[in-house]
Short mmCIF file of C-alpha atoms and ligand atoms in Angstrom, two decimals:
data_model
loop_
_atom_site.label_atom_id
_atom_site.label_comp_id
_atom_site.label_asym_id
_atom_site.label_seq_id
_atom_site.Cartn_x
_atom_site.Cartn_y
_atom_site.Cartn_z
CA ALA A 1 79.58 74.66 84.50
CA LEU A 2 78.20 77.68 82.67
CA THR A 3 76.20 80.38 84.43
CA HIS A 4 73.04 81.49 82.62
CA LEU A 5 72.89 85.23 82.06
CA ASP A 6 69.79 86.76 83.71
CA SER A 7 68.89 89.02 86.64
CA ALA A 8 68.77 86.15 89.15
CA HIS A 9 72.38 85.10 88.39
CA LEU A 10 74.03 88.53 88.15
CA GLY A 11 75.73 88.08 91.52
CA GLU A 12 77.37 84.83 90.41
CA LEU A 13 78.99 86.02 87.19
CA GLY A 14 82.74 86.38 86.96
CA VAL A 15 82.50 89.40 84.64
CA PRO A 16 81.57 93.05 85.34
CA VAL A 17 77.77 93.45 85.67
CA PRO A 18 75.53 96.50 86.23
CA ARG A 19 76.17 97.99 89.67
CA TYR A 20 73.06 100.17 89.45
CA ASP A 21 69.62 98.97 90.47
CA ARG A 22 67.96 98.03 87.18
CA SER A 23 64.54 97.84 88.80
CA ALA A 24 64.81 101.62 89.32
CA VAL A 25 65.51 102.29 85.61
CA THR A 26 62.51 103.63 83.69
CA THR A 27 62.07 103.81 79.91
CA GLY A 28 62.82 107.13 78.18
CA ILE A 29 64.00 105.80 74.80
CA VAL A 30 62.27 103.46 72.37
CA HIS A 31 64.77 101.96 69.93
CA PHE A 32 63.99 100.29 66.59
CA GLY A 33 66.53 97.77 65.26
CA VAL A 34 68.20 96.18 68.26
CA GLY A 35 71.06 94.46 66.45
CA GLY A 36 74.79 94.27 66.99
CA PHE A 37 75.54 97.94 66.47
CA HIS A 38 72.92 99.43 68.82
CA ARG A 39 74.03 97.08 71.59
CA ALA A 40 77.73 97.91 71.04
CA HIS A 41 77.15 101.67 70.81
CA GLN A 42 74.09 103.61 72.06
CA ALA A 43 73.05 101.08 74.72
CA MET A 44 76.68 100.91 75.92
CA TYR A 45 76.79 104.73 76.37
CA LEU A 46 73.54 104.63 78.39
CA ASP A 47 74.93 101.79 80.50
CA ARG A 48 78.02 103.90 81.26
CA LEU A 49 75.82 106.79 82.37
CA MET A 50 73.76 104.50 84.59
CA GLU A 51 76.97 103.20 86.19
CA GLN A 52 77.54 106.81 87.28
CA GLY A 53 74.05 107.04 88.73
CA LEU A 54 72.89 109.19 85.80
CA ALA A 55 70.14 108.81 83.16
CA LEU A 56 68.16 106.27 85.17
CA ASP A 57 65.03 107.67 83.51
CA TRP A 58 66.54 107.02 80.05
CA GLY A 59 66.25 103.24 79.97
CA ILE A 60 65.77 101.67 76.54
CA CYS A 61 62.77 99.74 75.28
CA GLY A 62 63.97 97.78 72.23
CA VAL A 63 61.57 97.13 69.37
CA GLY A 64 61.80 94.49 66.64
CA VAL A 65 59.76 94.98 63.49
CA MET A 66 61.08 92.32 61.13
CA PRO A 67 59.93 88.67 61.44
CA SER A 68 63.61 87.72 61.86
CA ASP A 69 63.72 89.76 65.08
CA ALA A 70 61.77 86.97 66.83
CA ARG A 71 65.19 85.52 67.62
CA MET A 72 66.19 88.70 69.45
CA ARG A 73 62.83 88.75 71.27
CA ASP A 74 63.46 85.25 72.59
CA ALA A 75 67.07 85.96 73.59
CA MET A 76 65.99 89.14 75.39
CA ALA A 77 63.08 87.43 77.16
CA ALA A 78 65.27 84.59 78.47
CA GLN A 79 67.90 87.02 79.81
CA ASP A 80 65.84 89.92 81.24
CA CYS A 81 67.24 91.98 78.30
CA LEU A 82 70.80 91.54 79.61
CA TYR A 83 73.67 90.77 77.23
CA THR A 84 77.44 90.71 77.24
CA LEU A 85 79.43 93.25 75.25
CA VAL A 86 82.98 92.07 74.50
CA LEU A 87 85.69 94.45 73.29
CA LYS A 88 88.34 92.63 71.27
CA ASP A 89 91.74 94.14 71.69
CA PRO A 90 94.46 93.63 69.05
CA ASP A 91 96.68 92.12 71.79
CA GLY A 92 94.20 89.19 71.97
CA SER A 93 92.55 90.20 75.24
CA TRP A 94 88.77 90.30 75.47
CA THR A 95 87.10 92.80 77.81
CA PRO A 96 83.54 91.79 78.77
CA LYS A 97 80.80 93.89 80.40
CA VAL A 98 77.19 92.91 81.00
CA VAL A 99 75.07 95.82 79.74
CA GLY A 100 71.84 96.62 81.62
CA SER A 101 70.45 99.74 79.91
CA VAL A 102 67.94 97.85 77.76
CA VAL A 103 65.09 97.18 80.18
CA GLU A 104 62.24 96.13 77.89
CA TYR A 105 61.83 94.56 74.47
CA LEU A 106 58.69 94.56 72.32
CA PHE A 107 58.19 92.59 69.13
CA ALA A 108 55.82 94.57 66.91
CA PRO A 109 54.34 91.56 65.04
CA ASP A 110 53.17 90.20 68.45
CA ASP A 111 51.58 93.43 69.66
CA ALA A 112 51.72 96.58 67.54
CA GLU A 113 49.38 98.39 69.91
CA ALA A 114 51.84 97.96 72.80
CA VAL A 115 54.64 99.44 70.66
CA VAL A 116 52.51 102.44 69.67
CA GLU A 117 51.35 103.10 73.24
CA LYS A 118 54.92 102.81 74.54
CA MET A 119 55.92 105.64 72.17
CA ALA A 120 52.78 107.63 72.95
CA ASP A 121 53.63 107.47 76.67
CA PRO A 122 54.87 110.94 77.73
CA ALA A 123 57.83 109.28 79.51
CA THR A 124 59.20 108.35 76.07
CA ARG A 125 61.15 111.38 74.91
CA VAL A 126 63.39 109.87 72.22
CA VAL A 127 62.69 107.28 69.52
CA SER A 128 65.98 106.10 68.03
CA LEU A 129 66.78 103.98 64.99
CA THR A 130 69.41 101.60 63.60
CA VAL A 131 67.29 99.97 60.92
CA THR A 132 70.03 99.83 58.21
CA GLU A 133 70.15 101.98 55.06
CA GLY A 134 67.44 99.89 53.45
CA GLY A 135 65.17 100.69 56.40
CA TYR A 136 64.72 104.29 55.21
CA ASN A 137 62.88 103.12 52.11
CA PHE A 138 64.11 105.73 49.67
CA SER A 139 64.82 105.23 45.99
CA PRO A 140 68.57 105.33 45.26
CA VAL A 141 67.81 106.90 41.87
CA THR A 142 65.44 109.72 42.86
CA GLY A 143 66.34 109.98 46.56
CA GLU A 144 62.57 110.11 47.28
CA PHE A 145 60.51 108.04 49.73
CA ASP A 146 59.29 104.88 47.95
CA ALA A 147 55.52 105.06 48.36
CA GLU A 148 55.04 101.96 46.19
CA ASN A 149 56.68 99.62 48.69
CA PRO A 150 53.91 97.06 49.47
CA ALA A 151 54.62 97.22 53.23
CA VAL A 152 54.16 101.00 53.12
CA VAL A 153 51.01 100.71 51.00
CA ALA A 154 49.57 98.22 53.52
CA ASP A 155 50.37 100.54 56.46
CA LEU A 156 48.56 103.40 54.74
CA ARG A 157 45.26 101.51 54.36
CA PRO A 158 42.60 103.02 56.66
CA GLY A 159 42.34 101.01 59.86
CA ALA A 160 45.53 99.04 59.16
CA VAL A 161 47.47 97.63 62.13
CA PRO A 162 50.86 99.31 61.57
CA ALA A 163 53.71 96.92 60.77
CA THR A 164 56.52 99.16 59.47
CA VAL A 165 58.63 101.57 61.45
CA PHE A 166 56.86 104.36 59.52
CA GLY A 167 53.37 103.17 60.39
CA LEU A 168 54.21 102.59 64.06
CA VAL A 169 56.07 105.86 64.68
CA THR A 170 53.53 107.95 62.77
CA GLU A 171 50.58 106.44 64.63
CA ALA A 172 52.31 107.25 67.94
CA LEU A 173 53.00 110.82 66.80
CA ALA A 174 49.36 111.24 65.77
CA ARG A 175 48.18 110.06 69.20
CA ARG A 176 50.53 112.45 70.97
CA ARG A 177 49.31 115.33 68.85
CA ASP A 178 45.65 114.39 69.47
CA ARG A 179 46.29 114.14 73.21
CA GLY A 180 47.99 117.52 73.32
CA GLN A 181 51.42 116.08 74.12
CA ALA A 182 54.68 117.26 72.66
CA PRO A 183 56.28 114.84 70.17
CA PHE A 184 59.38 112.77 70.94
CA THR A 185 62.66 113.40 69.12
CA VAL A 186 63.49 110.94 66.34
CA MET A 187 67.20 110.12 66.46
CA SER A 188 68.68 108.16 63.56
CA CYS A 189 71.94 106.36 64.32
CA ASP A 190 72.31 104.75 60.91
CA ASN A 191 75.35 105.13 58.70
CA ILE A 192 73.75 107.46 56.19
CA PRO A 193 75.09 110.90 55.23
CA GLY A 194 72.75 113.43 56.84
CA ASN A 195 70.91 110.66 58.70
CA GLY A 196 68.68 113.13 60.58
CA HIS A 197 67.75 114.93 57.36
CA MET A 198 67.04 111.58 55.74
CA ALA A 199 64.85 110.48 58.67
CA GLN A 200 62.96 113.78 58.56
CA GLN A 201 62.39 113.39 54.83
CA VAL A 202 61.05 109.83 54.94
CA PHE A 203 58.95 110.12 58.11
CA SER A 204 57.41 113.39 56.90
CA ALA A 205 56.73 111.84 53.50
CA PHE A 206 54.89 108.93 55.14
CA ALA A 207 52.91 111.27 57.42
CA ASP A 208 51.95 113.39 54.37
CA LEU A 209 50.59 110.31 52.63
CA ARG A 210 48.56 109.42 55.71
CA ASP A 211 47.22 112.89 56.36
CA PRO A 212 48.70 116.14 54.98
CA GLU A 213 47.78 117.98 58.17
CA LEU A 214 49.75 115.45 60.22
CA GLY A 215 52.62 115.80 57.73
CA ARG A 216 52.73 119.56 58.37
CA TRP A 217 52.72 118.97 62.14
CA VAL A 218 55.59 116.45 61.86
CA ARG A 219 57.65 118.89 59.77
CA ALA A 220 57.00 121.74 62.17
CA GLU A 221 57.21 120.00 65.54
CA VAL A 222 59.39 116.88 65.37
CA SER A 223 63.15 117.21 65.75
CA PHE A 224 65.49 114.87 63.82
CA PRO A 225 69.08 115.45 64.98
CA ASN A 226 71.95 114.31 62.73
CA SER A 227 74.64 112.06 64.13
CA MET A 228 77.94 110.45 63.18
CA VAL A 229 78.36 106.99 64.70
CA ASP A 230 81.44 104.80 64.58
CA ARG A 231 82.39 101.43 66.01
CA ILE A 232 83.24 98.42 63.86
CA THR A 233 80.79 95.71 64.98
CA PRO A 234 80.87 92.47 62.99
CA VAL A 235 78.12 89.87 63.16
CA THR A 236 78.38 87.67 66.29
CA THR A 237 79.60 84.19 65.27
CA ASP A 238 79.10 80.78 66.93
CA ASP A 239 82.82 80.81 67.63
CA ASP A 240 82.41 84.10 69.56
CA LYS A 241 79.70 82.48 71.70
CA ALA A 242 81.79 79.38 72.32
CA GLN A 243 84.80 81.46 73.31
CA ILE A 244 82.72 83.60 75.68
CA ALA A 245 81.49 80.41 77.35
CA GLU A 246 85.03 79.10 77.60
CA ARG A 247 86.77 82.31 78.72
CA PHE A 248 84.09 83.63 81.11
CA GLY A 249 81.92 80.61 81.99
CA LEU A 250 78.98 82.57 80.64
CA ASP A 251 75.93 81.19 78.85
CA ASP A 252 74.73 84.16 76.76
CA ALA A 253 72.35 83.44 73.86
CA TRP A 254 73.41 86.54 71.91
CA PRO A 255 76.50 88.47 73.02
CA VAL A 256 77.99 91.32 70.97
CA VAL A 257 81.64 91.64 69.95
CA CYS A 258 83.32 94.79 68.62
CA GLU A 259 86.52 96.81 68.44
CA PRO A 260 87.56 98.96 71.43
CA PHE A 261 87.30 102.24 69.46
CA THR A 262 84.01 104.11 69.63
CA GLN A 263 82.84 107.56 68.56
CA TRP A 264 79.48 109.35 68.55
CA VAL A 265 79.02 112.93 67.41
CA LEU A 266 75.49 114.20 67.93
CA GLU A 267 73.59 117.36 67.07
CA ASP A 268 71.99 118.96 70.11
CA ARG A 269 68.41 119.24 68.86
CA PHE A 270 66.13 117.44 71.34
CA THR A 271 62.73 118.95 72.07
CA GLN A 272 62.06 116.76 75.12
CA GLY A 273 65.57 116.71 76.61
CA ARG A 274 68.22 114.02 76.28
CA PRO A 275 70.56 111.96 78.47
CA PRO A 276 73.75 113.84 79.52
CA LEU A 277 75.75 111.92 76.93
CA GLU A 278 78.72 114.31 76.99
CA GLU A 279 79.50 112.84 80.45
CA VAL A 280 80.53 109.57 78.78
CA GLY A 281 82.48 110.88 75.80
CA VAL A 282 79.79 111.69 73.24
CA GLN A 283 80.65 114.87 71.29
CA VAL A 284 77.52 117.01 71.38
CA VAL A 285 77.86 119.69 68.68
CA ASP A 286 75.89 122.26 66.68
CA ASP A 287 76.92 120.86 63.31
CA VAL A 288 77.73 117.21 62.65
CA GLU A 289 78.65 117.62 58.98
CA PRO A 290 82.44 118.10 59.32
CA TYR A 291 82.67 114.93 61.44
CA GLU A 292 80.54 113.02 59.00
CA LEU A 293 82.70 114.11 56.05
CA MET A 294 85.81 113.14 58.02
CA LYS A 295 84.43 109.68 58.68
CA LEU A 296 83.04 109.04 55.19
CA ARG A 297 86.11 110.34 53.31
CA LEU A 298 88.77 108.86 55.59
CA LEU A 299 87.30 105.71 57.18
CA ASN A 300 84.68 104.60 54.68
CA ALA A 301 86.59 105.67 51.54
CA SER A 302 89.71 103.92 52.88
CA HIS A 303 87.68 100.76 53.31
CA GLN A 304 87.00 100.94 49.55
CA ALA A 305 90.65 101.80 48.89
CA LEU A 306 91.72 98.58 50.56
CA CYS A 307 89.00 96.12 49.60
CA TYR A 308 89.25 95.67 45.79
CA LEU A 309 93.03 95.89 45.58
CA GLY A 310 93.27 93.71 48.68
CA TYR A 311 90.93 91.11 47.22
CA LEU A 312 92.78 91.07 43.88
CA ALA A 313 96.07 90.67 45.77
CA GLY A 314 94.64 87.55 47.43
CA PHE A 315 93.57 88.83 50.87
CA ARG A 316 90.23 87.87 52.42
CA LEU A 317 90.43 89.51 55.88
CA VAL A 318 90.67 93.27 56.40
CA HIS A 319 93.51 93.15 58.92
CA GLU A 320 95.71 91.20 56.50
CA VAL A 321 95.46 94.04 53.98
CA ALA A 322 96.02 96.81 56.53
CA GLN A 323 99.00 95.02 58.06
CA ASP A 324 100.74 94.80 54.68
CA PRO A 325 103.16 97.78 54.66
CA LEU A 326 102.62 98.52 50.95
CA PHE A 327 98.84 98.75 51.44
CA ALA A 328 99.19 100.75 54.65
CA ARG A 329 101.35 103.29 52.81
CA PHE A 330 98.80 103.47 50.00
CA LEU A 331 95.93 104.07 52.44
CA ARG A 332 97.85 106.76 54.26
CA ALA A 333 98.83 108.43 50.95
CA TYR A 334 95.18 108.49 49.84
CA MET A 335 94.10 109.96 53.18
CA ASP A 336 96.89 112.57 53.39
CA ASP A 337 97.08 113.74 49.78
CA GLU A 338 93.47 113.40 48.61
CA GLY A 339 90.95 112.78 51.43
CA THR A 340 92.22 115.33 53.94
CA PRO A 341 92.53 118.38 51.63
CA THR A 342 88.78 118.14 50.89
CA LEU A 343 87.75 118.37 54.56
CA PRO A 344 86.55 121.47 56.36
CA PRO A 345 88.10 122.11 59.79
CA VAL A 346 86.86 119.40 62.17
CA PRO A 347 86.60 121.02 65.63
CA GLY A 348 88.36 119.15 68.40
CA MET A 349 89.79 116.43 66.13
CA ASP A 350 93.49 115.85 65.48
CA LEU A 351 93.37 114.36 61.98
CA GLU A 352 96.93 113.02 62.20
CA VAL A 353 95.95 110.97 65.23
CA TYR A 354 92.62 109.98 63.65
CA LYS A 355 94.33 108.64 60.51
CA SER A 356 96.98 106.70 62.40
CA GLU A 357 94.22 105.23 64.56
CA LEU A 358 92.31 104.19 61.44
CA ILE A 359 95.21 102.13 60.11
CA ALA A 360 95.59 100.57 63.58
CA ARG A 361 91.83 99.82 63.75
CA PHE A 362 91.83 98.19 60.33
CA SER A 363 94.88 96.15 61.43
CA ASN A 364 93.10 94.70 64.51
CA ASP A 365 93.28 90.96 63.82
CA ALA A 366 90.91 90.10 66.67
CA VAL A 367 87.92 91.72 64.93
CA ARG A 368 88.18 89.54 61.78
CA ASP A 369 86.23 91.85 59.51
CA THR A 370 86.01 90.50 55.94
CA VAL A 371 87.13 92.06 52.65
CA ALA A 372 83.96 90.69 51.06
CA ARG A 373 81.77 92.72 53.47
CA LEU A 374 83.54 95.89 52.30
CA CYS A 375 83.29 94.98 48.59
CA ALA A 376 79.50 94.54 48.80
CA GLU A 377 77.09 97.18 47.43
CA SER A 378 79.89 99.24 45.92
CA SER A 379 77.52 101.15 43.68
CA ASP A 380 75.90 102.61 46.83
CA ARG A 381 79.25 103.36 48.43
CA ILE A 382 81.76 104.67 45.87
CA PRO A 383 79.42 107.44 44.60
CA LYS A 384 78.67 108.60 48.16
CA TRP A 385 82.09 108.27 49.75
CA LEU A 386 84.81 108.56 47.10
CA LEU A 387 83.49 110.45 44.06
CA PRO A 388 82.92 113.68 46.04
CA VAL A 389 86.63 113.57 46.97
CA ILE A 390 87.61 113.22 43.31
CA ARG A 391 85.32 116.04 42.17
CA THR A 392 86.49 118.40 44.89
CA ASN A 393 90.14 117.74 44.05
CA LEU A 394 89.60 118.14 40.30
CA ALA A 395 87.87 121.47 40.88
CA ALA A 396 90.80 122.62 43.02
CA GLY A 397 93.37 121.46 40.43
CA ARG A 398 94.77 118.78 42.75
CA SER A 399 95.87 115.24 41.84
CA THR A 400 93.35 112.39 41.97
CA ARG A 401 95.82 109.57 41.28
CA TYR A 402 95.10 107.48 44.39
CA ALA A 403 91.31 107.77 44.27
CA ALA A 404 91.40 107.10 40.51
CA ALA A 405 93.35 103.92 41.31
CA VAL A 406 90.59 102.87 43.73
CA VAL A 407 87.91 103.37 41.08
CA ALA A 408 90.04 101.42 38.59
CA SER A 409 90.42 98.60 41.12
CA TRP A 410 86.63 98.48 41.51
CA ALA A 411 86.26 98.34 37.70
CA ARG A 412 88.78 95.48 37.54
CA TYR A 413 87.06 93.66 40.47
CA ALA A 414 83.67 94.06 38.74
CA GLU A 415 84.94 91.87 35.88
CA GLY A 416 84.06 89.06 38.28
CA VAL A 417 87.26 87.06 37.69
CA ASP A 418 90.32 87.27 39.93
CA GLU A 419 94.00 87.29 38.95
CA GLN A 420 94.10 83.49 39.08
CA GLY A 421 91.09 83.18 36.76
CA GLU A 422 88.76 82.18 39.62
CA PRO A 423 85.24 83.70 39.77
CA ILE A 424 84.55 86.62 42.12
CA GLU A 425 81.09 86.80 43.63
CA VAL A 426 80.12 90.43 42.97
CA VAL A 427 77.46 91.40 45.54
CA ASP A 428 75.75 94.56 44.32
CA ARG A 429 72.20 95.47 43.39
CA LEU A 430 73.68 96.48 39.98
CA ALA A 431 75.96 93.44 39.73
CA GLU A 432 74.67 92.19 36.40
CA GLU A 433 74.90 95.56 34.68
CA LEU A 434 78.33 96.34 36.14
CA THR A 435 79.82 92.96 35.25
CA GLY A 436 78.49 93.31 31.71
CA ILE A 437 80.14 96.70 31.27
CA ALA A 438 83.40 95.63 32.92
CA ALA A 439 83.63 92.69 30.52
CA ARG A 440 84.04 95.16 27.64
CA GLN A 441 86.75 97.32 29.13
CA GLN A 442 89.78 95.50 27.71
CA GLU A 443 88.70 96.94 24.32
CA GLU A 444 86.92 100.02 25.63
CA PRO A 445 88.94 101.12 28.66
CA LEU A 446 86.64 103.98 29.74
CA ALA A 447 83.44 101.90 29.50
CA PHE A 448 83.00 101.47 33.27
CA VAL A 449 83.26 105.14 34.21
CA ALA A 450 81.26 106.26 31.16
CA ASN A 451 78.18 105.04 33.09
CA ARG A 452 76.79 108.50 33.85
CA ARG A 453 74.17 107.32 36.32
CA LEU A 454 76.98 106.41 38.72
CA PHE A 455 79.86 108.61 37.62
CA GLY A 456 78.31 111.75 36.14
CA ASP A 457 80.74 113.31 33.65
CA LEU A 458 83.92 111.96 35.24
CA ALA A 459 84.88 110.20 31.98
CA ASP A 460 85.31 113.66 30.39
CA GLU A 461 87.88 114.81 32.97
CA PRO A 462 91.47 114.15 31.86
CA GLY A 463 92.68 114.85 35.41
CA PHE A 464 90.82 111.69 36.36
CA THR A 465 90.94 109.54 33.22
CA GLU A 466 94.73 109.69 32.79
CA PRO A 467 95.59 108.08 36.15
CA TYR A 468 92.51 105.84 35.89
CA LEU A 469 93.54 104.40 32.51
CA ALA A 470 97.14 103.94 33.61
CA VAL A 471 96.10 101.92 36.67
CA LEU A 472 93.43 99.90 34.88
CA GLY A 473 95.95 98.93 32.18
CA SER A 474 98.51 98.00 34.80
CA LEU A 475 95.98 95.90 36.74
CA HIS A 476 95.28 93.92 33.58
CA GLU A 477 98.93 93.52 32.64
CA ARG A 478 100.70 93.12 35.96
CA GLY A 479 98.13 92.63 38.71
CA ALA A 480 97.27 94.48 41.92
CA ARG A 481 100.47 94.19 43.91
CA ALA A 482 102.82 95.26 41.12
CA THR A 483 100.48 98.12 40.26
CA LEU A 484 100.49 99.35 43.82
CA GLU A 485 104.27 99.03 43.97
CA SER A 486 104.77 101.31 41.00
CA LEU A 487 102.07 103.71 42.21
CA MET A 488 103.91 104.00 45.51
CA GLY A 489 107.28 104.25 43.80
CA THR A 490 108.70 100.99 45.12
CA GLY A 491 108.39 98.79 42.04
CA SER A 492 110.42 98.43 38.88
P1 NAD B 501 72.08 94.03 62.48
O1 NAD B 501 71.75 93.23 61.28
O2 NAD B 501 72.69 93.39 63.66
O3 NAD B 501 70.76 94.77 63.02
C1 NAD B 501 69.91 95.47 62.16
C2 NAD B 501 68.54 95.62 62.80
O4 NAD B 501 67.76 96.43 61.92
C3 NAD B 501 67.79 94.31 62.98
O5 NAD B 501 67.07 94.36 64.19
C4 NAD B 501 66.84 94.31 61.79
O6 NAD B 501 65.67 93.57 62.01
C5 NAD B 501 66.53 95.78 61.69
N1 NAD B 501 65.99 96.16 60.38
C6 NAD B 501 66.51 95.88 59.15
N2 NAD B 501 65.72 96.38 58.19
C7 NAD B 501 64.67 96.98 58.82
C8 NAD B 501 63.50 97.64 58.37
N3 NAD B 501 63.25 97.79 57.06
N4 NAD B 501 62.64 98.13 59.30
C9 NAD B 501 62.89 97.98 60.61
N5 NAD B 501 63.96 97.34 61.10
C10 NAD B 501 64.84 96.84 60.21
O7 NAD B 501 73.02 95.21 61.92
P2 NAD B 501 73.94 96.21 62.77
O8 NAD B 501 75.36 95.76 62.69
O9 NAD B 501 73.32 96.43 64.08
O10 NAD B 501 73.88 97.53 61.89
C11 NAD B 501 72.70 98.28 61.78
C12 NAD B 501 73.05 99.64 61.22
O11 NAD B 501 73.86 100.35 62.13
C13 NAD B 501 73.87 99.62 59.93
O12 NAD B 501 73.09 99.43 58.80
C14 NAD B 501 74.51 100.98 59.95
O13 NAD B 501 73.61 101.94 59.43
C15 NAD B 501 74.71 101.24 61.44
N6 NAD B 501 76.13 101.06 61.79
C16 NAD B 501 76.68 99.81 61.90
C17 NAD B 501 78.04 99.66 62.17
C18 NAD B 501 78.69 98.29 62.26
O14 NAD B 501 79.92 98.22 62.31
N7 NAD B 501 77.95 97.19 62.32
C19 NAD B 501 78.83 100.81 62.36
C20 NAD B 501 78.25 102.07 62.25
C21 NAD B 501 76.90 102.17 61.96
#
């Protein structure tokens, strides 16, 4: 028989559960976007602190803003906010832990006033976010806050009941200011370069639109630390739930599964204090940027290096690509010869170890991350993660052959037809435009990179176009695997 996960049954579960007294935990953090990643990362770090008897005044109140979060509200309510976090090891073992650091959950569409007052409460000293890149509501073209978004327009109407994260957080900040209280710190944990700067920009922009005086106060008084966050957390599947029931006898409506690796590098800019996160392995630093560049140019850029070529070579799961020795050598060559030389010193990190770990993480066949997930929204990713590497290397007179091959593989993938003539579903907000351009490139081989909105003047740089054209031609004539073989010097 399965045991239902809630406070009353904690003593009967055959998996590790909180050993601290959850009734003594008080809320210090309000978190927007309680999804897989928050529960595998930030909430896990708080739970570890609480296991040591620390941070008991830094409990988390989760907040859902989107209608779809009603499902999380119901799961949380039925389980006293408890959930199981399962680490999937490559050796096939699963390590479960019931996490207890989330102690409340509020669903904004049910009661916006309760959400605002929770943040206005002086006990709340941090408001954190994992609301996805789209949640920051900025235009990818101008980089500016999108004030035309109908949800934003509605939240700016006088007397409106706030419904967006901007409306809710800004109303709480206004109340704190009016009551003479110091503001909370706003901590973004989303995967955006300069996530703190981005949060500052969009929250200040919203406050300006509401009241310029409030906007000035937000800019002057609210702290928005940057962070680098890392832990591969795929969407929980029905099979995960079934296996958790079978392996652990546990009935959990919404467990989280993830890889064992985790990293969090955080800027120490908190006006109202913070949990002692360094006690549980968080790197608290003055400047996050080197870590962020390391992650974007090694981890994220390598994801792009493996996904298009991997897809064209017939792979559908990430570990299958990373376990193929030819692909692993290609990834390592990109990282060593092109990614790494563009990085500033990264204090406290051994890049050799980091890169070997990356290949091992990608190879973890328990995680079952998909190639399709990595191929999605390429036009947001390649310009942010890979093109800066190419530009830096061109300026320094270094080779760009591997990164140029990645761009060529994207161009080939964007044709929307695989090497067997089967359609590829290109998931990208620019899919139609990109597929149209890629269709012309047999006759006009530079067409794809001549798109200046994405590539700037890269098409004018022979140091890039020569290797790019060679690989694109080879992909058309001989396919992905043979191309990679000759690039790596193993083919005919
Ligand atoms: P998820 O889909 O499980 O959760 C996303 C949450 O954000 C949901 O609660 C959703 O309702 C909320 N949300 C979405 N749009 C919003 C909006 N406009 N306003 C308010 N809330 C909104 O996704 P996840 O795996 O938890 O990932 C969330 C984010 O975490 C990612 O976008 C990324 O920035 C970061 N991250 C994820 C991973 C990972 O491996 N999953 C790794 C590093 C960083």
